[in-house]
């Protein structure tokens, strides 16, 4: 693919705001992978998303937000059922990105499977 073949982004309305340009919720991160959800959030913002939320363990959430201060945070306590924690907090988000730095294990597999349903 050449630069000339990449389609142009549509022009943004002058009266637009962050709610106009979509929301991305990044579910991920672990104590060993703090940067992964923050980098995914940064990528979403750089590509034109209006609002990005990082949903992760409350112990690492402040670190993720420090890496990407343009994102907001949703606390997912690892002791709670992750689906219950997300229920009612996601709204009508446009994109759900699951997995950056989430790790592997039974809890993580349940979370991904429940989100896919």
Short mmCIF file of N, CA and C in Angstrom, two decimals:
data_model
loop_
_atom_site.label_atom_id
_atom_site.label_comp_id
_atom_site.label_asym_id
_atom_site.label_seq_id
_atom_site.Cartn_x
_atom_site.Cartn_y
_atom_site.Cartn_z
N UNK A 1 0.86 -1.18 0.00
CA UNK A 1 0.00 0.00 0.00
C UNK A 1 0.89 1.23 0.00
N UNK A 2 0.56 2.17 -0.83
CA UNK A 2 1.31 3.42 -0.89
C UNK A 2 0.54 4.51 -0.17
N UNK A 3 1.25 5.56 0.14
CA UNK A 3 0.61 6.69 0.83
C UNK A 3 -0.54 7.26 0.00
N UNK A 4 -0.37 7.27 -1.30
CA UNK A 4 -1.41 7.82 -2.17
C UNK A 4 -2.68 6.97 -2.18
N UNK A 5 -2.57 5.68 -1.84
CA UNK A 5 -3.75 4.81 -1.88
C UNK A 5 -4.52 4.78 -0.57
N UNK A 6 -4.00 5.44 0.45
CA UNK A 6 -4.69 5.47 1.74
C UNK A 6 -5.82 6.50 1.65
N UNK A 7 -7.06 6.10 1.94
CA UNK A 7 -8.17 7.04 1.83
C UNK A 7 -8.06 8.16 2.88
N UNK A 8 -8.54 9.32 2.51
CA UNK A 8 -8.55 10.47 3.41
C UNK A 8 -9.63 10.29 4.47
N UNK A 9 -9.35 10.77 5.66
CA UNK A 9 -10.36 10.77 6.71
C UNK A 9 -11.43 11.80 6.37
N UNK A 10 -12.67 11.54 6.76
CA UNK A 10 -13.71 12.54 6.50
C UNK A 10 -13.45 13.80 7.33
N UNK A 11 -13.91 14.92 6.83
CA UNK A 11 -13.75 16.16 7.59
C UNK A 11 -14.65 16.11 8.82
N UNK A 12 -14.18 16.71 9.87
CA UNK A 12 -14.92 16.73 11.12
C UNK A 12 -15.80 17.96 11.19
N UNK A 13 -17.02 17.80 11.69
CA UNK A 13 -17.89 18.99 11.82
C UNK A 13 -17.30 19.97 12.84
N UNK A 14 -17.43 21.24 12.56
CA UNK A 14 -16.86 22.26 13.44
C UNK A 14 -17.57 22.29 14.80
N UNK A 15 -18.80 21.80 14.86
CA UNK A 15 -19.53 21.79 16.13
C UNK A 15 -19.42 20.43 16.83
N UNK A 16 -18.51 19.58 16.36
CA UNK A 16 -18.33 18.26 16.96
C UNK A 16 -17.66 18.35 18.33
N UNK A 17 -17.82 17.31 19.10
CA UNK A 17 -17.19 17.20 20.42
C UNK A 17 -16.79 15.75 20.61
N UNK A 18 -16.17 15.43 21.75
CA UNK A 18 -15.66 14.06 21.92
C UNK A 18 -16.75 13.00 21.80
N UNK A 19 -17.96 13.31 22.14
CA UNK A 19 -19.05 12.35 22.00
C UNK A 19 -19.43 12.10 20.55
N UNK A 20 -19.09 13.03 19.68
CA UNK A 20 -19.41 12.90 18.26
C UNK A 20 -18.50 11.86 17.58
N UNK A 21 -17.30 11.67 18.11
CA UNK A 21 -16.27 10.92 17.40
C UNK A 21 -16.03 9.52 17.96
N UNK A 22 -16.95 9.02 18.73
CA UNK A 22 -16.89 7.64 19.17
C UNK A 22 -16.12 7.41 20.45
N UNK A 23 -16.41 6.27 21.07
CA UNK A 23 -15.79 5.87 22.32
C UNK A 23 -15.14 4.51 22.15
N UNK A 24 -13.96 4.36 22.72
CA UNK A 24 -13.26 3.08 22.77
C UNK A 24 -13.05 2.73 24.23
N UNK A 25 -13.40 1.51 24.61
CA UNK A 25 -13.12 1.00 25.95
C UNK A 25 -12.05 -0.08 25.80
N UNK A 26 -10.90 0.13 26.44
CA UNK A 26 -9.80 -0.83 26.40
C UNK A 26 -9.82 -1.62 27.71
N UNK A 27 -10.12 -2.92 27.62
CA UNK A 27 -10.12 -3.80 28.79
C UNK A 27 -8.81 -4.58 28.75
N UNK A 28 -7.97 -4.39 29.74
CA UNK A 28 -6.70 -5.10 29.72
C UNK A 28 -5.81 -4.67 30.85
N UNK A 29 -4.53 -4.99 30.69
CA UNK A 29 -3.54 -4.63 31.68
C UNK A 29 -3.42 -5.65 32.79
N UNK A 30 -2.26 -5.67 33.38
CA UNK A 30 -1.94 -6.51 34.54
C UNK A 30 -0.73 -5.86 35.20
N UNK A 31 -0.39 -6.28 36.42
CA UNK A 31 0.78 -5.67 37.06
C UNK A 31 2.06 -5.79 36.23
N UNK A 32 2.14 -6.82 35.41
CA UNK A 32 3.32 -7.01 34.57
C UNK A 32 3.24 -6.25 33.26
N UNK A 33 2.05 -5.81 32.88
CA UNK A 33 1.83 -5.18 31.58
C UNK A 33 1.02 -3.89 31.71
N UNK A 34 1.54 -2.95 32.46
CA UNK A 34 0.84 -1.70 32.70
C UNK A 34 0.70 -0.86 31.43
N UNK A 35 1.71 -0.90 30.59
CA UNK A 35 1.72 -0.03 29.42
C UNK A 35 0.81 -0.45 28.29
N UNK A 36 0.49 -1.73 28.21
CA UNK A 36 -0.28 -2.24 27.07
C UNK A 36 -1.63 -1.55 26.88
N UNK A 37 -2.49 -1.47 27.91
CA UNK A 37 -3.77 -0.79 27.69
C UNK A 37 -3.59 0.71 27.44
N UNK A 38 -2.57 1.30 28.05
CA UNK A 38 -2.32 2.73 27.84
C UNK A 38 -1.89 2.99 26.40
N UNK A 39 -1.06 2.12 25.84
CA UNK A 39 -0.64 2.29 24.44
C UNK A 39 -1.80 2.08 23.49
N UNK A 40 -2.68 1.12 23.79
CA UNK A 40 -3.87 0.91 22.97
C UNK A 40 -4.78 2.15 23.04
N UNK A 41 -4.91 2.72 24.23
CA UNK A 41 -5.71 3.93 24.39
C UNK A 41 -5.11 5.09 23.61
N UNK A 42 -3.79 5.21 23.67
CA UNK A 42 -3.11 6.26 22.93
C UNK A 42 -3.33 6.11 21.42
N UNK A 43 -3.26 4.88 20.93
CA UNK A 43 -3.49 4.63 19.51
C UNK A 43 -4.91 5.03 19.11
N UNK A 44 -5.88 4.71 19.95
CA UNK A 44 -7.27 5.07 19.65
C UNK A 44 -7.43 6.59 19.57
N UNK A 45 -6.82 7.29 20.50
CA UNK A 45 -6.92 8.75 20.49
C UNK A 45 -6.22 9.35 19.27
N UNK A 46 -5.08 8.80 18.91
CA UNK A 46 -4.33 9.32 17.75
C UNK A 46 -5.04 9.08 16.43
N UNK A 47 -5.90 8.07 16.39
CA UNK A 47 -6.61 7.81 15.14
C UNK A 47 -7.94 8.54 15.07
N UNK A 48 -8.25 9.36 16.06
CA UNK A 48 -9.42 10.22 15.96
C UNK A 48 -10.59 9.90 16.87
N UNK A 49 -10.44 8.92 17.73
CA UNK A 49 -11.51 8.60 18.67
C UNK A 49 -11.78 9.80 19.58
N UNK A 50 -13.01 9.98 19.96
CA UNK A 50 -13.35 11.11 20.81
C UNK A 50 -13.09 10.87 22.29
N UNK A 51 -13.34 9.65 22.77
CA UNK A 51 -13.19 9.33 24.18
C UNK A 51 -12.66 7.92 24.32
N UNK A 52 -11.68 7.74 25.19
CA UNK A 52 -11.13 6.41 25.47
C UNK A 52 -11.20 6.17 26.96
N UNK A 53 -11.67 4.96 27.32
CA UNK A 53 -11.72 4.54 28.71
C UNK A 53 -10.83 3.31 28.85
N UNK A 54 -9.98 3.30 29.88
CA UNK A 54 -9.17 2.12 30.19
C UNK A 54 -9.82 1.42 31.36
N UNK A 55 -10.23 0.17 31.16
CA UNK A 55 -10.84 -0.64 32.21
C UNK A 55 -9.81 -1.66 32.68
N UNK A 56 -9.36 -1.50 33.92
CA UNK A 56 -8.30 -2.36 34.43
C UNK A 56 -8.32 -2.42 35.95
N UNK A 57 -7.44 -3.21 36.51
CA UNK A 57 -7.27 -3.38 37.95
C UNK A 57 -7.02 -2.01 38.60
N UNK A 58 -7.72 -1.70 39.69
CA UNK A 58 -7.53 -0.38 40.31
C UNK A 58 -6.10 -0.13 40.79
N UNK A 59 -5.33 -1.18 41.03
CA UNK A 59 -3.95 -1.01 41.48
C UNK A 59 -3.06 -0.43 40.39
N UNK A 60 -3.40 -0.70 39.13
CA UNK A 60 -2.56 -0.19 38.04
C UNK A 60 -3.22 0.93 37.25
N UNK A 61 -4.49 1.18 37.50
CA UNK A 61 -5.21 2.21 36.74
C UNK A 61 -4.52 3.58 36.79
N UNK A 62 -4.07 4.06 37.95
CA UNK A 62 -3.41 5.37 37.96
C UNK A 62 -2.15 5.41 37.09
N UNK A 63 -1.44 4.29 37.02
CA UNK A 63 -0.24 4.23 36.19
C UNK A 63 -0.59 4.29 34.71
N UNK A 64 -1.66 3.59 34.34
CA UNK A 64 -2.12 3.61 32.94
C UNK A 64 -2.53 5.02 32.53
N UNK A 65 -3.25 5.70 33.41
CA UNK A 65 -3.71 7.05 33.12
C UNK A 65 -2.53 8.03 33.08
N UNK A 66 -1.50 7.76 33.85
CA UNK A 66 -0.30 8.60 33.80
C UNK A 66 0.40 8.45 32.45
N UNK A 67 0.44 7.23 31.93
CA UNK A 67 1.05 6.99 30.62
C UNK A 67 0.21 7.65 29.52
N UNK A 68 -1.12 7.53 29.62
CA UNK A 68 -2.01 8.15 28.63
C UNK A 68 -3.04 9.02 29.35
N UNK A 69 -2.66 10.27 29.67
CA UNK A 69 -3.58 11.13 30.43
C UNK A 69 -4.82 11.57 29.66
N UNK A 70 -4.86 11.31 28.36
CA UNK A 70 -6.05 11.65 27.59
C UNK A 70 -7.19 10.66 27.78
N UNK A 71 -6.90 9.54 28.43
CA UNK A 71 -7.92 8.50 28.67
C UNK A 71 -8.55 8.70 30.04
N UNK A 72 -9.74 8.15 30.20
CA UNK A 72 -10.37 8.09 31.51
C UNK A 72 -10.30 6.64 31.99
N UNK A 73 -10.65 6.39 33.24
CA UNK A 73 -10.48 5.06 33.78
C UNK A 73 -11.75 4.43 34.32
N UNK A 74 -11.82 3.12 34.18
CA UNK A 74 -12.86 2.30 34.80
C UNK A 74 -12.15 1.25 35.65
N UNK A 75 -12.48 1.19 36.91
CA UNK A 75 -11.83 0.27 37.82
C UNK A 75 -12.44 -1.12 37.74
N UNK A 76 -11.61 -2.13 37.46
CA UNK A 76 -12.04 -3.53 37.44
C UNK A 76 -11.30 -4.26 38.56
N UNK A 77 -11.91 -4.38 39.70
CA UNK A 77 -11.29 -5.04 40.83
C UNK A 77 -11.15 -6.53 40.54
N UNK A 78 -9.94 -7.09 40.63
CA UNK A 78 -9.75 -8.51 40.30
C UNK A 78 -10.48 -9.47 41.24
N UNK A 79 -10.90 -8.99 42.41
CA UNK A 79 -11.64 -9.86 43.34
C UNK A 79 -13.11 -9.96 42.98
N UNK A 80 -13.58 -9.05 42.14
CA UNK A 80 -15.00 -9.03 41.74
C UNK A 80 -15.19 -9.75 40.41
N UNK A 81 -16.42 -10.06 40.13
CA UNK A 81 -16.77 -10.59 38.82
C UNK A 81 -16.58 -9.47 37.81
N UNK A 82 -15.70 -9.65 36.81
CA UNK A 82 -15.43 -8.54 35.89
C UNK A 82 -16.65 -8.09 35.10
N UNK A 83 -17.54 -9.02 34.79
CA UNK A 83 -18.73 -8.62 34.04
C UNK A 83 -19.64 -7.75 34.90
N UNK A 84 -19.76 -8.09 36.17
CA UNK A 84 -20.58 -7.26 37.07
C UNK A 84 -19.96 -5.87 37.20
N UNK A 85 -18.65 -5.82 37.25
CA UNK A 85 -17.97 -4.53 37.37
C UNK A 85 -18.17 -3.66 36.14
N UNK A 86 -18.25 -4.28 34.97
CA UNK A 86 -18.43 -3.51 33.74
C UNK A 86 -19.89 -3.18 33.46
N UNK A 87 -20.79 -4.00 34.00
CA UNK A 87 -22.22 -3.83 33.74
C UNK A 87 -22.69 -2.43 34.12
N UNK A 88 -23.35 -1.80 33.20
CA UNK A 88 -23.89 -0.47 33.46
C UNK A 88 -22.87 0.64 33.37
N UNK A 89 -21.60 0.30 33.12
CA UNK A 89 -20.56 1.32 33.07
C UNK A 89 -20.05 1.55 31.66
N UNK A 90 -20.46 0.70 30.74
CA UNK A 90 -19.96 0.84 29.37
C UNK A 90 -20.89 1.65 28.49
N UNK A 91 -22.15 1.66 28.78
CA UNK A 91 -23.07 2.44 27.96
C UNK A 91 -23.15 1.93 26.54
N UNK A 92 -23.27 2.82 25.61
CA UNK A 92 -23.38 2.47 24.19
C UNK A 92 -22.07 2.79 23.49
N UNK A 93 -20.99 2.22 23.99
CA UNK A 93 -19.68 2.49 23.42
C UNK A 93 -19.56 1.91 22.02
N UNK A 94 -18.79 2.57 21.21
CA UNK A 94 -18.66 2.16 19.83
C UNK A 94 -17.69 1.00 19.64
N UNK A 95 -16.62 0.94 20.43
CA UNK A 95 -15.59 -0.09 20.25
C UNK A 95 -15.18 -0.63 21.62
N UNK A 96 -15.04 -1.94 21.70
CA UNK A 96 -14.54 -2.60 22.90
C UNK A 96 -13.27 -3.35 22.50
N UNK A 97 -12.12 -2.91 23.01
CA UNK A 97 -10.84 -3.55 22.73
C UNK A 97 -10.46 -4.38 23.95
N UNK A 98 -10.38 -5.68 23.79
CA UNK A 98 -10.14 -6.57 24.92
C UNK A 98 -8.81 -7.28 24.76
N UNK A 99 -7.97 -7.19 25.78
CA UNK A 99 -6.80 -8.03 25.81
C UNK A 99 -5.43 -7.41 25.93
N UNK A 100 -5.20 -6.15 25.58
CA UNK A 100 -3.82 -5.66 25.65
C UNK A 100 -3.25 -5.79 27.06
N UNK A 101 -2.28 -6.68 27.22
CA UNK A 101 -1.62 -6.86 28.51
C UNK A 101 -2.44 -7.56 29.57
N UNK A 102 -3.52 -8.21 29.20
CA UNK A 102 -4.43 -8.80 30.19
C UNK A 102 -3.84 -10.05 30.85
N UNK A 103 -2.92 -10.69 30.17
CA UNK A 103 -2.34 -11.91 30.73
C UNK A 103 -3.17 -13.13 30.36
N UNK A 104 -2.76 -14.27 30.91
CA UNK A 104 -3.46 -15.52 30.64
C UNK A 104 -3.81 -16.20 31.97
N UNK A 105 -4.98 -16.76 32.01
CA UNK A 105 -5.45 -17.43 33.21
C UNK A 105 -6.95 -17.66 33.13
N UNK A 106 -7.49 -18.34 34.12
CA UNK A 106 -8.92 -18.65 34.11
C UNK A 106 -9.77 -17.38 34.17
N UNK A 107 -9.42 -16.44 35.04
CA UNK A 107 -10.20 -15.20 35.17
C UNK A 107 -10.20 -14.43 33.85
N UNK A 108 -9.04 -14.33 33.24
CA UNK A 108 -8.92 -13.60 31.99
C UNK A 108 -9.73 -14.28 30.87
N UNK A 109 -9.66 -15.61 30.82
CA UNK A 109 -10.42 -16.35 29.81
C UNK A 109 -11.92 -16.15 30.01
N UNK A 110 -12.39 -16.18 31.27
CA UNK A 110 -13.81 -15.95 31.55
C UNK A 110 -14.22 -14.55 31.11
N UNK A 111 -13.38 -13.57 31.42
CA UNK A 111 -13.68 -12.19 31.06
C UNK A 111 -13.83 -12.05 29.55
N UNK A 112 -12.87 -12.56 28.80
CA UNK A 112 -12.93 -12.47 27.34
C UNK A 112 -14.15 -13.20 26.79
N UNK A 113 -14.40 -14.41 27.27
CA UNK A 113 -15.56 -15.16 26.79
C UNK A 113 -16.87 -14.46 27.11
N UNK A 114 -16.98 -13.90 28.30
CA UNK A 114 -18.21 -13.18 28.66
C UNK A 114 -18.39 -11.93 27.81
N UNK A 115 -17.31 -11.22 27.53
CA UNK A 115 -17.42 -10.02 26.70
C UNK A 115 -17.79 -10.37 25.26
N UNK A 116 -17.32 -11.49 24.77
CA UNK A 116 -17.66 -11.90 23.41
C UNK A 116 -19.13 -12.27 23.28
N UNK A 117 -19.75 -12.72 24.37
CA UNK A 117 -21.17 -13.03 24.32
C UNK A 117 -21.97 -11.77 24.31
#
